[in-house]
Coordinates of C-alpha atoms in Angstrom, one line a residue:
M1 CA 18.2 -20.7 -82.6
L2 CA 18.6 -18.6 -79.5
M3 CA 22.3 -18.9 -79.6
I4 CA 22.5 -18.1 -83.3
S5 CA 20.4 -15.0 -82.7
M6 CA 22.7 -13.9 -79.9
I7 CA 25.7 -14.4 -82.2
N8 CA 24.1 -12.3 -85.0
V9 CA 23.3 -9.5 -82.6
K10 CA 26.9 -9.4 -81.5
K11 CA 28.0 -9.4 -85.2
Y12 CA 25.7 -6.6 -86.0
N13 CA 27.1 -4.6 -83.1
M14 CA 30.6 -5.1 -84.2
A15 CA 29.7 -4.1 -87.8
G16 CA 28.2 -0.9 -86.5
K17 CA 31.3 -0.1 -84.6
K18 CA 33.5 -0.7 -87.6
K19 CA 31.4 1.6 -89.7
I20 CA 31.6 4.3 -87.2
K21 CA 35.3 4.0 -87.0
K22 CA 35.8 4.1 -90.7
L23 CA 33.6 7.1 -91.1
S24 CA 35.6 9.0 -88.5
P25 CA 38.4 11.1 -90.0
D26 CA 40.7 10.2 -87.1
L27 CA 40.6 6.4 -87.7
G28 CA 42.9 4.6 -90.1
K29 CA 43.1 1.3 -92.0
A30 CA 44.8 -0.4 -89.1
N31 CA 41.7 0.0 -87.0
L32 CA 39.5 -1.3 -89.7
K33 CA 41.7 -4.4 -90.1
E34 CA 41.6 -5.0 -86.4
E35 CA 37.9 -4.8 -86.3
E36 CA 37.6 -7.3 -89.2
E37 CA 39.8 -9.8 -87.2
D38 CA 37.6 -9.4 -84.2
F39 CA 34.6 -10.1 -86.4
R40 CA 36.2 -13.3 -87.7
D41 CA 37.0 -14.4 -84.1
D42 CA 33.4 -13.9 -83.1
D43 CA 32.1 -15.8 -86.2
T44 CA 34.5 -18.7 -85.3
S45 CA 33.2 -18.8 -81.6
S46 CA 29.6 -18.8 -82.8
K47 CA 30.1 -22.1 -84.6
D48 CA 31.2 -23.8 -81.4
E49 CA 28.1 -22.7 -79.3
G50 CA 25.8 -25.3 -81.0
A51 CA 22.1 -25.1 -81.8
V52 CA 19.5 -23.0 -79.9
S53 CA 16.3 -24.6 -78.6
G54 CA 13.2 -24.2 -80.7
D55 CA 11.3 -22.3 -78.0
D56 CA 12.7 -19.0 -79.3
K57 CA 12.3 -19.9 -83.0
D58 CA 9.4 -17.5 -83.7
V59 CA 11.0 -14.7 -81.8
S60 CA 14.4 -14.8 -83.5
E61 CA 13.4 -16.0 -87.1
N62 CA 15.1 -13.1 -88.8
E63 CA 18.3 -13.4 -86.8
S64 CA 18.5 -17.1 -87.7
A65 CA 18.3 -16.4 -91.4
N66 CA 20.9 -13.7 -91.1
A67 CA 23.2 -16.2 -89.2
T68 CA 22.8 -18.8 -92.0
S69 CA 23.8 -16.4 -94.7
M70 CA 26.6 -14.8 -92.8
P71 CA 29.4 -17.2 -93.7
K72 CA 28.7 -16.7 -97.4
N73 CA 28.7 -12.9 -97.3
K74 CA 31.2 -12.5 -94.5
A75 CA 34.1 -11.3 -96.6
K76 CA 31.9 -8.9 -98.6
K77 CA 30.2 -7.4 -95.5
S78 CA 33.5 -7.0 -93.7
K79 CA 34.7 -5.0 -96.7
D80 CA 31.4 -2.9 -96.9
P81 CA 30.6 -1.5 -93.5
M82 CA 27.6 0.3 -94.9
N83 CA 25.9 -3.0 -95.5
R84 CA 26.6 -3.9 -91.8
I85 CA 25.0 -0.7 -90.6
K86 CA 22.0 -1.4 -92.8
D87 CA 21.6 -4.8 -91.3
I88 CA 21.7 -3.4 -87.8
T89 CA 19.1 -0.8 -88.7
D90 CA 16.9 -3.5 -90.2
S91 CA 17.3 -5.5 -87.0
E92 CA 16.2 -2.6 -84.9
T93 CA 13.2 -2.0 -87.1
S94 CA 12.2 -5.6 -86.7
L95 CA 12.3 -5.2 -82.9
K96 CA 9.9 -2.3 -83.1
K97 CA 7.4 -4.5 -85.0
K98 CA 7.4 -7.1 -82.3
T99 CA 5.3 -7.1 -79.1
P100 CA 6.9 -5.7 -76.0
S101 CA 7.4 -9.2 -74.5
E102 CA 9.0 -10.5 -77.7
A103 CA 11.3 -7.5 -78.1
A104 CA 12.3 -7.9 -74.5
T105 CA 13.1 -11.5 -75.1
V106 CA 15.3 -10.6 -78.1
V107 CA 17.1 -7.9 -76.3
R108 CA 17.7 -10.3 -73.4
L109 CA 19.0 -13.0 -75.7
R110 CA 21.3 -10.5 -77.4
A111 CA 22.8 -9.1 -74.2
G112 CA 23.0 -12.5 -72.4
P113 CA 26.3 -13.9 -73.6
M114 CA 28.1 -10.6 -73.1
N115 CA 26.9 -10.2 -69.4
K116 CA 27.1 -13.8 -68.3
S117 CA 30.2 -13.3 -66.3
T118 CA 29.0 -10.0 -64.8
T119 CA 25.6 -11.5 -63.9
A120 CA 27.3 -14.5 -62.2
K121 CA 29.4 -12.2 -60.1
T122 CA 26.4 -10.0 -59.3
E123 CA 24.4 -13.1 -58.3
Q124 CA 27.2 -14.3 -56.2
R125 CA 27.5 -10.9 -54.5
N126 CA 23.7 -10.8 -53.9
F127 CA 23.8 -14.4 -52.6
Q128 CA 26.7 -13.4 -50.3
T129 CA 24.8 -10.3 -49.1
I130 CA 21.6 -12.3 -48.5
Q131 CA 23.6 -15.0 -46.6
D132 CA 25.3 -12.3 -44.5
K133 CA 22.0 -10.7 -43.8
H134 CA 20.6 -14.1 -42.7
E135 CA 23.6 -14.8 -40.6
K136 CA 23.2 -11.4 -38.9
E137 CA 19.5 -11.9 -38.4
S138 CA 20.2 -15.3 -37.0
K139 CA 22.9 -13.9 -34.7
N140 CA 20.5 -11.1 -33.5
A141 CA 17.8 -13.7 -32.9
E142 CA 20.1 -15.8 -30.8
E143 CA 21.2 -12.7 -28.8
S144 CA 17.5 -11.7 -28.4
K145 CA 16.7 -15.2 -27.3
A146 CA 19.6 -15.2 -24.8
I147 CA 18.4 -11.9 -23.4
Q148 CA 14.8 -13.2 -23.2
D149 CA 16.1 -16.4 -21.5
K150 CA 18.0 -14.2 -19.0
H151 CA 15.0 -12.1 -18.2
E152 CA 12.9 -15.3 -17.8
K153 CA 15.5 -16.7 -15.5
E154 CA 15.7 -13.5 -13.5
S155 CA 11.9 -13.4 -13.3
K156 CA 11.7 -17.0 -12.2
N157 CA 14.4 -16.3 -9.5
A158 CA 12.5 -13.3 -8.3
E159 CA 9.3 -15.3 -8.1
E160 CA 11.1 -18.1 -6.3
S161 CA 12.7 -15.6 -3.9
K162 CA 9.3 -14.0 -3.3
A163 CA 7.7 -17.3 -2.7
E164 CA 10.4 -18.3 -0.3
K165 CA 10.0 -15.0 1.5
V166 CA 6.2 -15.4 1.8
D167 CA 6.7 -19.0 3.0
G168 CA 9.3 -17.7 5.5
N169 CA 6.9 -15.0 6.8
Q170 CA 4.1 -17.5 7.0
A171 CA 6.3 -19.9 8.9
L172 CA 7.5 -17.1 11.2
R173 CA 3.9 -16.0 11.9
F174 CA 2.9 -19.6 12.6
I175 CA 5.8 -20.0 15.0
L176 CA 5.0 -16.8 16.8
A177 CA 1.3 -17.8 17.0
F178 CA 2.3 -21.2 18.3
I179 CA 4.6 -19.7 21.0
T180 CA 1.9 -17.2 22.0
L181 CA -0.7 -20.0 22.3
C182 CA 1.7 -22.1 24.4
G183 CA 2.4 -19.2 26.6
L184 CA -1.3 -18.5 27.1
I185 CA -2.0 -22.1 27.9
A186 CA 0.9 -22.2 30.4
W187 CA -0.3 -18.9 32.0
I188 CA -3.9 -20.2 32.4
L189 CA -2.7 -23.5 33.9
T190 CA -0.3 -21.8 36.4
W191 CA -2.3 -18.5 37.1
N192 CA -3.4 -17.9 40.6
P193 CA -5.6 -14.8 41.3
P194 CA -3.4 -12.1 43.0
T195 CA -4.3 -11.4 46.6
I196 CA -4.6 -8.2 48.5
P197 CA -2.4 -7.6 51.5
L198 CA -4.2 -8.9 54.6
G199 CA -4.0 -5.5 56.4
H200 CA -7.0 -3.3 56.0
S201 CA -9.3 -1.4 58.4
Y202 CA -12.7 -2.2 56.9
R203 CA -15.5 -3.6 59.0
D204 CA -16.9 -6.9 57.8
T205 CA -19.9 -6.8 55.5
D206 CA -22.5 -7.5 58.1
E207 CA -21.3 -4.8 60.4
F208 CA -21.3 -2.3 57.4
V209 CA -24.9 -3.2 56.6
K210 CA -26.0 -2.7 60.2
S211 CA -24.3 0.7 60.4
V212 CA -26.1 1.8 57.2
E213 CA -29.4 0.9 58.8
E214 CA -28.5 3.0 61.8
M215 CA -27.7 5.9 59.5
K216 CA -31.1 5.6 57.9
T217 CA -32.6 6.2 61.3
S218 CA -30.4 9.1 62.0
F219 CA -31.2 10.9 58.7
P220 CA -34.9 10.2 58.2
D221 CA -35.6 13.0 55.7
Q222 CA -33.2 11.7 53.0
F223 CA -34.5 10.0 49.8
P224 CA -34.9 6.2 50.4
E225 CA -33.2 5.4 47.0
Y226 CA -29.9 6.7 48.4
W227 CA -29.8 4.3 51.3
R228 CA -30.1 1.4 48.8
L229 CA -27.2 2.9 46.8
V230 CA -25.0 3.3 49.9
R231 CA -25.8 -0.2 51.2
N232 CA -25.5 -2.2 47.9
S233 CA -22.4 -0.5 46.5
G234 CA -20.6 -0.8 49.9
K235 CA -21.6 -4.4 50.4
R236 CA -20.5 -5.4 46.9
H237 CA -17.1 -3.7 47.4
L238 CA -16.4 -5.1 50.8
K239 CA -17.2 -8.7 49.7
K240 CA -14.6 -8.4 46.9
V241 CA -12.0 -7.0 49.4
E242 CA -12.8 -9.9 51.8
S243 CA -12.2 -12.5 49.1
Q244 CA -8.7 -11.1 48.7
N245 CA -9.1 -11.4 44.9
K246 CA -8.2 -8.5 42.6
Q247 CA -10.3 -9.8 39.8
D248 CA -13.0 -7.3 38.9
L249 CA -12.0 -5.2 41.8
R250 CA -11.5 -1.4 41.5
P251 CA -11.7 1.6 43.8
L252 CA -15.1 2.7 44.9
S253 CA -16.0 6.4 44.7
L254 CA -19.2 8.2 45.6
L255 CA -20.1 11.9 45.2
I256 CA -22.2 13.5 48.0
V257 CA -23.7 16.9 47.2
A258 CA -25.5 19.4 49.4
F259 CA -27.1 22.8 48.6
E260 CA -26.6 25.9 50.8
D261 CA -29.6 25.1 53.0
S262 CA -28.4 21.5 53.7
K263 CA -24.7 22.0 54.1
N264 CA -25.0 21.9 57.9
I265 CA -25.5 18.2 57.9
M266 CA -22.8 17.4 55.3
D267 CA -19.9 17.0 57.8
C268 CA -22.1 14.8 60.0
F269 CA -23.2 12.6 57.1
L270 CA -19.5 12.1 56.0
K271 CA -18.5 11.2 59.5
K272 CA -21.3 8.6 59.9
I273 CA -20.6 6.9 56.5
G274 CA -16.9 6.7 57.3
E275 CA -17.7 5.0 60.6
A276 CA -19.9 2.5 58.7
Y277 CA -16.9 1.4 56.6
T278 CA -14.2 1.4 59.2
D279 CA -13.7 1.5 63.0
K280 CA -10.3 3.1 62.7
P281 CA -9.5 6.8 62.1
F282 CA -9.5 7.8 58.4
E283 CA -8.1 10.6 56.4
S284 CA -10.3 13.6 55.7
I285 CA -8.7 15.9 53.0
S286 CA -9.9 19.6 52.6
S287 CA -9.8 20.9 49.0
N288 CA -9.0 24.4 50.3
D289 CA -5.5 23.2 51.0
Y290 CA -4.8 22.3 47.3
I291 CA -5.0 25.5 45.3
G292 CA -2.4 26.6 42.8
E293 CA -0.4 25.3 39.9
D294 CA 0.9 22.2 41.6
A295 CA -2.5 21.4 43.2
R296 CA -3.0 18.3 41.1
L297 CA 0.4 16.8 42.0
R298 CA 0.1 17.5 45.7
L299 CA -3.5 16.2 46.0
D300 CA -2.6 13.0 44.1
E301 CA 0.3 12.3 46.4
K302 CA -1.7 13.0 49.5
I303 CA -4.5 10.6 48.5
K304 CA -2.0 7.8 47.6
S305 CA 0.0 8.3 50.8
S306 CA -3.3 7.9 52.8
L307 CA -3.9 4.5 51.1
R308 CA -0.4 3.0 51.5
G309 CA -1.2 1.9 55.0
N310 CA -3.9 -0.4 56.2
Q311 CA -6.6 2.3 56.0
K312 CA -8.2 2.3 52.6
F313 CA -11.0 4.7 53.2
V314 CA -10.5 8.5 52.3
V315 CA -12.8 11.5 52.3
V316 CA -12.1 14.6 50.1
K317 CA -14.2 17.6 51.1
G318 CA -15.4 20.5 48.9
I319 CA -14.1 19.4 45.4
Q320 CA -15.9 22.4 43.9
N321 CA -13.0 24.5 45.3
L322 CA -10.4 22.5 43.4
P323 CA -8.9 23.7 40.1
Y324 CA -10.2 21.7 37.2
D325 CA -6.9 19.8 36.5
A326 CA -6.8 18.6 40.1
A327 CA -10.5 17.5 40.0
E328 CA -9.6 15.4 36.9
L329 CA -7.9 13.0 39.3
F330 CA -11.3 11.6 40.4
M331 CA -12.2 10.8 36.8
T332 CA -9.2 8.5 36.5
Y333 CA -9.2 6.8 39.9
A334 CA -11.5 4.1 38.7
D335 CA -9.4 3.4 35.6
E336 CA -7.4 0.2 35.7
Y337 CA -4.5 1.8 33.9
N338 CA -4.1 4.5 36.5
D339 CA -1.7 4.3 39.4
M340 CA -4.8 3.9 41.6
H341 CA -5.1 0.3 40.4
H342 CA -2.4 -0.5 42.9
Y343 CA -5.1 0.2 45.6
P344 CA -8.2 -1.4 44.1
Q345 CA -9.6 -2.0 47.6
S346 CA -9.8 1.7 48.3
A347 CA -13.0 3.7 48.9
I348 CA -13.0 7.4 48.1
I349 CA -15.9 9.6 49.2
M350 CA -16.0 13.1 47.6
S351 CA -18.3 16.0 48.7
A352 CA -19.4 19.2 47.0
V353 CA -21.6 22.1 48.3
L354 CA -23.5 24.1 45.7
P355 CA -23.7 27.9 46.6
Y356 CA -27.5 28.2 46.6
S357 CA -30.6 26.7 48.0
K358 CA -32.8 24.3 46.1
S359 CA -35.8 22.1 47.0
G360 CA -37.7 19.5 44.9
S361 CA -37.9 15.9 44.0
R362 CA -34.8 13.6 43.8
K363 CA -34.7 13.8 40.0
E364 CA -35.1 17.6 40.1
L365 CA -32.2 18.0 42.5
E366 CA -30.0 15.6 40.6
K367 CA -30.7 17.5 37.4
E368 CA -29.9 20.8 39.0
T369 CA -26.6 19.3 40.3
G370 CA -25.7 18.1 36.8
T371 CA -26.5 21.5 35.3
Y372 CA -24.2 23.2 37.8
F373 CA -21.3 20.9 37.2
L374 CA -21.7 21.0 33.4
D375 CA -22.5 24.7 32.8
K376 CA -21.1 26.7 35.7
L377 CA -18.4 24.8 37.7
W378 CA -15.0 25.1 35.9
S379 CA -16.6 26.8 32.9
D380 CA -13.6 29.2 32.7
Q381 CA -11.0 26.3 32.9
A382 CA -12.3 23.6 30.6
N383 CA -14.6 23.2 27.6
I384 CA -18.0 21.5 27.9
N385 CA -16.7 18.1 26.6
N386 CA -14.1 17.8 29.2
R387 CA -16.5 18.9 32.0
A388 CA -19.0 16.4 30.8
A389 CA -16.4 13.6 30.8
L390 CA -15.6 14.5 34.4
W391 CA -19.2 14.6 35.5
T392 CA -20.0 11.2 34.0
R393 CA -17.0 9.5 35.6
V394 CA -16.7 11.4 38.9
G395 CA -18.1 8.5 40.9
D396 CA -20.1 5.3 41.0
G397 CA -23.1 7.2 42.2
I398 CA -24.4 10.6 43.4
I399 CA -26.3 11.4 46.6
V400 CA -28.0 14.7 47.0
L401 CA -28.7 15.6 50.6
K402 CA -31.8 17.3 51.9
N403 CA -31.9 19.4 55.1
E404 CA -32.8 17.6 58.3
K405 CA -34.8 19.0 61.1
E406 CA -32.2 18.0 63.5
N407 CA -28.5 17.4 63.1
P408 CA -27.7 13.9 64.4
C409 CA -24.1 14.8 65.3
V410 CA -25.2 17.7 67.6
L411 CA -27.3 15.6 70.0

């Protein structure tokens, strides 16, 4: 039935065309005859198409009836185009009475056989387009995967390189640590404490202690705490020198201070303490000889030259007269990183005279001395922080002398 309907639709279309051509004043009988021949060819081809399935029976009932009666009236309709036009009009009217879905089906069935070849080509082109698109997407996916694989490979190589570098650094650190440990063990096993040159001019420890006791008798008015300081610090230093071992050995330095009313015994006290340490002549340096821009350099060289020989005991008098940068030398002499560590067995005694008189207890005199060094001495040459550093490191101890009724060195 479907095929018969499609054939009838085609016949109606051809009849309409023939009517239009006949009505046109420009068309002749030759055109009408040609159209009738075309109509006969279409009718002949429709008989070869066979039957249409019954699924479309209800939709194309009118078309089927027309197709059955067409062979009988064929000659008549071909001769009367007006009847053909009327049939087409009736067919269009019947389409309007059908539901939208039914009308769409009829139209599709009518147009199907005429567009079969075109539809096949269109479907083929669409299929080819889709296939090309899929091939392009597949190619892009392969390229993307290749790029991703390349990045993953590069990332993996970078991680492996980093891991190798870390492993190499760890191995290098382990090797260095191992070498250092081996060197340290070898040094400990082979190390011998360095010795001091045998030549020096110090008395032995017992003679030094005996001389200090004699000084205590010669200066009876001095504070007893200072005698213990002189005895204990000197005894400890001389024992280290006698052991000829530089371990824990550094220069000994003491600061001896006198006020204006006790300066007359200063020179005598310095002479006696020097004789307690050594029985040989020792260097006594006056600070008044080291004033000027190069005072620090010249004083440093003088002290070191005095220590190059066997005599390791030196006295520096009147350090309050030195410029601040020269006085700083005494702050570094006890430092193991200073050149003085070449003379760790040396003993340096410094003296200072404060330009006014003062009496009181030991603590009061020490406090007054500290105030003078911190607030007055070198106040125009260095700030308080630098002066405080010098004061705290100027010596291993401070001794403030009091005036004596009699000068032991005059008798």
